[in-house]
mmCIF file of C-alpha atoms in Angstrom:
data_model
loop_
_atom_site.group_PDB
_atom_site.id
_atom_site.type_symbol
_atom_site.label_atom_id
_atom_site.label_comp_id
_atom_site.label_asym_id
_atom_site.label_seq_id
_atom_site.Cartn_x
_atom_site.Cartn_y
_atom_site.Cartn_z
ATOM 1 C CA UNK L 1 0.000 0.000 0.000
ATOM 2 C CA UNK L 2 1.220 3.280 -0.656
ATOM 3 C CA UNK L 3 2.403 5.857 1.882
ATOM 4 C CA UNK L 4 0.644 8.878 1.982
ATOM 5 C CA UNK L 5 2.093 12.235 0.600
ATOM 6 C CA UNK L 6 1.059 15.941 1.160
ATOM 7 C CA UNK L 7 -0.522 15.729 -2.591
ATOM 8 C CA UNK L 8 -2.835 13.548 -0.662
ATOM 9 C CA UNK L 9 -3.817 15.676 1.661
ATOM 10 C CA UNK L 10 -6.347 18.086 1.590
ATOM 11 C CA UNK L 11 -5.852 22.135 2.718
ATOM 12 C CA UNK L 12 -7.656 22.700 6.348
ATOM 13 C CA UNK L 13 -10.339 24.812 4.191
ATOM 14 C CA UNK L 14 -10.960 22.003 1.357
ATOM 15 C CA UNK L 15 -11.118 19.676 4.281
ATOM 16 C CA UNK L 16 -13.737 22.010 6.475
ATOM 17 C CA UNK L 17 -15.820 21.536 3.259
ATOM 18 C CA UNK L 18 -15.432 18.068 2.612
ATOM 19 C CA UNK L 19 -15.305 16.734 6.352
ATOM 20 C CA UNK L 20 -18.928 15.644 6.640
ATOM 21 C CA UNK L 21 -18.839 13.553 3.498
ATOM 22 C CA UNK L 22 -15.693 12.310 4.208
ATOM 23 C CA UNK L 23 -16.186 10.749 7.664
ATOM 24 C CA UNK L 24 -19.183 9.507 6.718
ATOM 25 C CA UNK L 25 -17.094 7.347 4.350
ATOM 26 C CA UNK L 26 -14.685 7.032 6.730
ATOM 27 C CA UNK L 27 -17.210 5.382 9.559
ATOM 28 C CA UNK L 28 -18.593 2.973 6.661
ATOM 29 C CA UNK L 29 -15.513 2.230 5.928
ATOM 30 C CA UNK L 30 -14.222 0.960 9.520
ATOM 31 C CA UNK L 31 -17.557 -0.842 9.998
ATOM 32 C CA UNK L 32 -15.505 -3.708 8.363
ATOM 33 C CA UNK L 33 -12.086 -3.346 10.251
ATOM 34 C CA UNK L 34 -13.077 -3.991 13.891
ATOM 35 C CA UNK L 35 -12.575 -6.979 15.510
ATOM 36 C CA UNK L 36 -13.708 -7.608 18.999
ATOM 37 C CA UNK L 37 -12.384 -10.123 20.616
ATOM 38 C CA UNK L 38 -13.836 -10.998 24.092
ATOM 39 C CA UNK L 39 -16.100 -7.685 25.796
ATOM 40 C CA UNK L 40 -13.150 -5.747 26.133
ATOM 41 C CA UNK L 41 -10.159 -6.276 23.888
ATOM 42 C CA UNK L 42 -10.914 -4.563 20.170
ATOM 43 C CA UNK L 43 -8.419 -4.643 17.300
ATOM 44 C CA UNK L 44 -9.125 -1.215 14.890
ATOM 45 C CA UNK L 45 -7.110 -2.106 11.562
ATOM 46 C CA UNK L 46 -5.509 0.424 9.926
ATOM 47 C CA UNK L 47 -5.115 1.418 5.858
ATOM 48 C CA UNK L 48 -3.980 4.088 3.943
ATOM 49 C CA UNK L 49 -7.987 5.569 3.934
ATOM 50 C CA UNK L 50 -8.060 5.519 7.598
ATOM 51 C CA UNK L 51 -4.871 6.949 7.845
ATOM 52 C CA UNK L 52 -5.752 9.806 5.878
ATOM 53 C CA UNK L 53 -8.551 10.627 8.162
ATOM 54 C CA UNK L 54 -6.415 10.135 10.841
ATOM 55 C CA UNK L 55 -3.576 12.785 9.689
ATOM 56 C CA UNK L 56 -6.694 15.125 7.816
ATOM 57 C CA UNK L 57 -7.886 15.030 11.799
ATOM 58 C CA UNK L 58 -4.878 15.869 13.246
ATOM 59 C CA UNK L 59 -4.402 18.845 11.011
ATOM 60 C CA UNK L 60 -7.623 20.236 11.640
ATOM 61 C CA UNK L 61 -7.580 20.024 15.129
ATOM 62 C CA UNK L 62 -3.867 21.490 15.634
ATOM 63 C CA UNK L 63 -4.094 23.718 12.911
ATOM 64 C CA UNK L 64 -1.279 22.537 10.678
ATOM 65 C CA UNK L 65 -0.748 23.963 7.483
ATOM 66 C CA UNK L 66 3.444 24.184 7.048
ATOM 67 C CA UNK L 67 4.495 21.802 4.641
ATOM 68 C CA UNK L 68 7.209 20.592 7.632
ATOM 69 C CA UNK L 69 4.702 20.335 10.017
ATOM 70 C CA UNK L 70 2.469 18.482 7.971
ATOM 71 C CA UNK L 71 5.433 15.704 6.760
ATOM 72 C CA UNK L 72 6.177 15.064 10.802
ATOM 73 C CA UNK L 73 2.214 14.152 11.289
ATOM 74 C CA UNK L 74 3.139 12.033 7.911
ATOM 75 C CA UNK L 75 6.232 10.453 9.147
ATOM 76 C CA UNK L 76 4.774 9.313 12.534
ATOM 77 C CA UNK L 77 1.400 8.038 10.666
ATOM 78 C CA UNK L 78 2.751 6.583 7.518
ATOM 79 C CA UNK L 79 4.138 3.287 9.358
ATOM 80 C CA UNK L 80 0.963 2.193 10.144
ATOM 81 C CA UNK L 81 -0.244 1.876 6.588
ATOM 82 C CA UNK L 82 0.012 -2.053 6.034
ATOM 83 C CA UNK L 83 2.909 -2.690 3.470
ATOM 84 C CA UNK L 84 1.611 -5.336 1.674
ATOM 85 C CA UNK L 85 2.594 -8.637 3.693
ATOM 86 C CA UNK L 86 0.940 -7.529 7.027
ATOM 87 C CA UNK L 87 -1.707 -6.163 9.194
ATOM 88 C CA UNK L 88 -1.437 -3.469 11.075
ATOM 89 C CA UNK L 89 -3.731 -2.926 13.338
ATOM 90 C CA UNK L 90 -5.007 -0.157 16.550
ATOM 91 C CA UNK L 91 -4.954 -2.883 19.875
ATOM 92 C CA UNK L 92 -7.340 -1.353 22.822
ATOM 93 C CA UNK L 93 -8.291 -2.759 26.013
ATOM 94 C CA UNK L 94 -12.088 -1.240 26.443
ATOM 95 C CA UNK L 95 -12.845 -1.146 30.181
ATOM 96 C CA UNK L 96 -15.812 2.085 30.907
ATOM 97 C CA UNK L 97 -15.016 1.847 34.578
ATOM 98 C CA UNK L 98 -11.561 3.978 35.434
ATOM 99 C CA UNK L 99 -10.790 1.490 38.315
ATOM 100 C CA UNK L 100 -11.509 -1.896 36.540
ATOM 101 C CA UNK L 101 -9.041 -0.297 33.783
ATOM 102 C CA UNK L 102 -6.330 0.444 35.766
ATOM 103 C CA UNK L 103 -6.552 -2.801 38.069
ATOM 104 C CA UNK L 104 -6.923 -4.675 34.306
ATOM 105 C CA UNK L 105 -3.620 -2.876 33.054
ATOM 106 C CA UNK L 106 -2.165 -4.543 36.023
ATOM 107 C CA UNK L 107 -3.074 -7.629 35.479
ATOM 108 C CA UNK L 108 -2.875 -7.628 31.845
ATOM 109 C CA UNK L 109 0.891 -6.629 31.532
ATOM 110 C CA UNK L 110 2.135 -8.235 28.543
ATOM 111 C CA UNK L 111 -1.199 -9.146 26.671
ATOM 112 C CA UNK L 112 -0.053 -6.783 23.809
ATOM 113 C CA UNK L 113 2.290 -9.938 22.871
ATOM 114 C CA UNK L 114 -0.491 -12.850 22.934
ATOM 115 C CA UNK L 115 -3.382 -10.924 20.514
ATOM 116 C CA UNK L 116 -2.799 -13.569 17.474
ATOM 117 C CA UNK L 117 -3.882 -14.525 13.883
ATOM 118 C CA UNK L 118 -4.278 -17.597 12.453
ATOM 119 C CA UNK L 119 -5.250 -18.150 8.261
ATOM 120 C CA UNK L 120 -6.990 -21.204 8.057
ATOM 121 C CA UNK L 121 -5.876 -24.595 9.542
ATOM 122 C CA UNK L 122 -2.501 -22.547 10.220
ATOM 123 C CA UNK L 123 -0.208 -21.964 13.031
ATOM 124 C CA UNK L 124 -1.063 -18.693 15.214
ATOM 125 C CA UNK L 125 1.197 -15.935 14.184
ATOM 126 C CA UNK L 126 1.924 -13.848 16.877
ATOM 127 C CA UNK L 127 1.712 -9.647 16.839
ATOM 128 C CA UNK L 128 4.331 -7.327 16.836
ATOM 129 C CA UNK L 129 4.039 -4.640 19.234
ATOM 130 C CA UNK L 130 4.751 -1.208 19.532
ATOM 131 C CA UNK L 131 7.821 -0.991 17.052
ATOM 132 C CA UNK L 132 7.822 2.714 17.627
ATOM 133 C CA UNK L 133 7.968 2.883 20.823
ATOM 134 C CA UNK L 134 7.040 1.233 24.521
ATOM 135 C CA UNK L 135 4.037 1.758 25.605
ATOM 136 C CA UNK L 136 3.725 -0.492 28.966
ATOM 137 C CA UNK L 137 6.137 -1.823 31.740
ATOM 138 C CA UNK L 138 6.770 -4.676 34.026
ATOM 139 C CA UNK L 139 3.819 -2.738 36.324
ATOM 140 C CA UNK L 140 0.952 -2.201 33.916
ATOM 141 C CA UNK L 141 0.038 -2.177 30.411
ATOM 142 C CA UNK L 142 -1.074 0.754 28.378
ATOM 143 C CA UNK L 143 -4.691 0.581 27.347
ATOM 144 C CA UNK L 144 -4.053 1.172 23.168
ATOM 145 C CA UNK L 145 -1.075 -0.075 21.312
ATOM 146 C CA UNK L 146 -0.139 -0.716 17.804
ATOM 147 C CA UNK L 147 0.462 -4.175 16.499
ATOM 148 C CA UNK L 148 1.794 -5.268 13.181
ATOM 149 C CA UNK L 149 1.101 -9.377 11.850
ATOM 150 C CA UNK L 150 3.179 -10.077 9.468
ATOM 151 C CA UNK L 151 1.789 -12.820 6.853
ATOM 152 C CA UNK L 152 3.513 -15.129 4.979
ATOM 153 C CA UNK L 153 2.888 -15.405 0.958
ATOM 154 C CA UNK L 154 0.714 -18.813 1.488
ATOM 155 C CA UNK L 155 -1.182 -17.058 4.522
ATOM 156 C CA UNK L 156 -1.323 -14.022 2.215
ATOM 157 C CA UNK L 157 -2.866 -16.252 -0.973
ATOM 158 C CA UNK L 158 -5.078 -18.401 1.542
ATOM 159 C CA UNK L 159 -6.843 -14.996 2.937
ATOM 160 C CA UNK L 160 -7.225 -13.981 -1.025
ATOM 161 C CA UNK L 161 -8.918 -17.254 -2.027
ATOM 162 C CA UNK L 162 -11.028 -16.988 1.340
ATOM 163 C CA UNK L 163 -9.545 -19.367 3.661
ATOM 164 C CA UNK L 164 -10.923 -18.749 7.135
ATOM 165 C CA UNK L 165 -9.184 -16.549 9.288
ATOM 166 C CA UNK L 166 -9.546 -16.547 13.338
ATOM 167 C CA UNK L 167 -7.881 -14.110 15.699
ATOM 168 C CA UNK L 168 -7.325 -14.225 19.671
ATOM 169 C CA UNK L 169 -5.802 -13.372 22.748
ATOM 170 C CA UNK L 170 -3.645 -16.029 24.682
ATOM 171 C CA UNK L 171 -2.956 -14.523 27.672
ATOM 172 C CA UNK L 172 -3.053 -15.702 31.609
ATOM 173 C CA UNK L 173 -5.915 -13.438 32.689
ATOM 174 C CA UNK L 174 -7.387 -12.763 29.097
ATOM 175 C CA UNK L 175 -8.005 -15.969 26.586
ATOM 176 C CA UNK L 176 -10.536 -15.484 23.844
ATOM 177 C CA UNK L 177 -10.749 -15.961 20.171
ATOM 178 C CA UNK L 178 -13.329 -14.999 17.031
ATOM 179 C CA UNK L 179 -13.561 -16.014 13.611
ATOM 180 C CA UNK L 180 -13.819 -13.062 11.253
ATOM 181 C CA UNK L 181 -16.596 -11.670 9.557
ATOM 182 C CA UNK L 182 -16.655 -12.834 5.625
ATOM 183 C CA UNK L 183 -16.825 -8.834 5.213
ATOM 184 C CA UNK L 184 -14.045 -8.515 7.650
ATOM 185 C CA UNK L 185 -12.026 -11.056 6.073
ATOM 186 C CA UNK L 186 -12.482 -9.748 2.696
ATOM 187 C CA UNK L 187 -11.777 -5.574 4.022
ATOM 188 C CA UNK L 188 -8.365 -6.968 5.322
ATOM 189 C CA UNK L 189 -7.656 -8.940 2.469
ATOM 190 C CA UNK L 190 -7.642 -5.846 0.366
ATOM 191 C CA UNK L 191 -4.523 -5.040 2.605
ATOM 192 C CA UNK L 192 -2.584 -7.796 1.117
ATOM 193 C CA UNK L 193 -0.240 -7.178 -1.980
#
């Protein structure tokens, strides 16, 4: 998938015009790229569109318009545009209560390592997490995080021809999995090159 450019962009006043229309694609759009898995894990996948609306929001709401400000939002957003071989996906832990959140951050250090894939009759493939930077510690674990699966070319061909595809979380205090939507499945397999 290609990385995003400031051609791509729209100006702050093109974007005040076209901002109703364009989230309203936007939401349709990400209808298809959550997954829930369990009542309060959710895994938001990311794609050049979303990360468009993404940067177009960030601009808006801090006022950017210098070109160099505008390629540092692009440089921190543009490596979570899947490249082709991989998922990349938004990982948050969903808890409404503050207290049951942070006593679940405790418990849940490390889950960020067990969310996993796995393409048919497959082994699980295990997430990377935060490649830009740490975002928990031995005490607690942050509540969002950024994970990247990286598929293999038969995984990659098996989600093109439809092959099932199931994703979970393996961890102590936290073990659930789903199977994917058909219209999941085929939203993410439009991520595959």
């Amino acid at each position: 998938m290609e990385k995003l450019h400031r051609r791509d962009l729209m100006t702050l006043e093109a974007y005040a015009e076209a901002r109703p229309r364009f989230r309203a694609r936007i939401m349709a759009h990400k209808k298809d790229r959550r997954v829930a898995i369990g009542d309060h894990a959710s895994l938001y996948f990311e794609d050049r569109l979303t990360i468009q609306y993404q940067v177009q929001e960030m601009l808006r709401a801090e006022k950017i318009f210098a070109a160099a400000a505008i390629d540092e939002e692009l440089a921190v957003y543009n490596p979570l545009i899947p490249d082709g071989s991989n998922w990349k996906a938004t990982f948050m832990l969903e808890y409404a209560n503050r207290e049951e959140r942070l006593r679940r951050c405790r418990e849940l250090v490390g889950i960020e390592d067990r969310v996993w894939v796995r393409v048919g009759d497959g082994e699980r493939l295990f997430a990377i997490a935060d490649e830009d930077l740490p975002r928990a510690t031995d005490e607690k674990t942050s509540t969002v995080h950024f994970l990247r699966f990286e598929l293999r070319a038969g995984e990659r061909r098996a989600v093109a021809a439809g092959a099932p595809v199931r994703m979970g979380i393996d961890h102590a205090d936290y073990r659930c999995e789903v199977a994917l939507a058909d219209a999941v499945r085929r939203s993410l397999s439009g991520d595959l090159g």
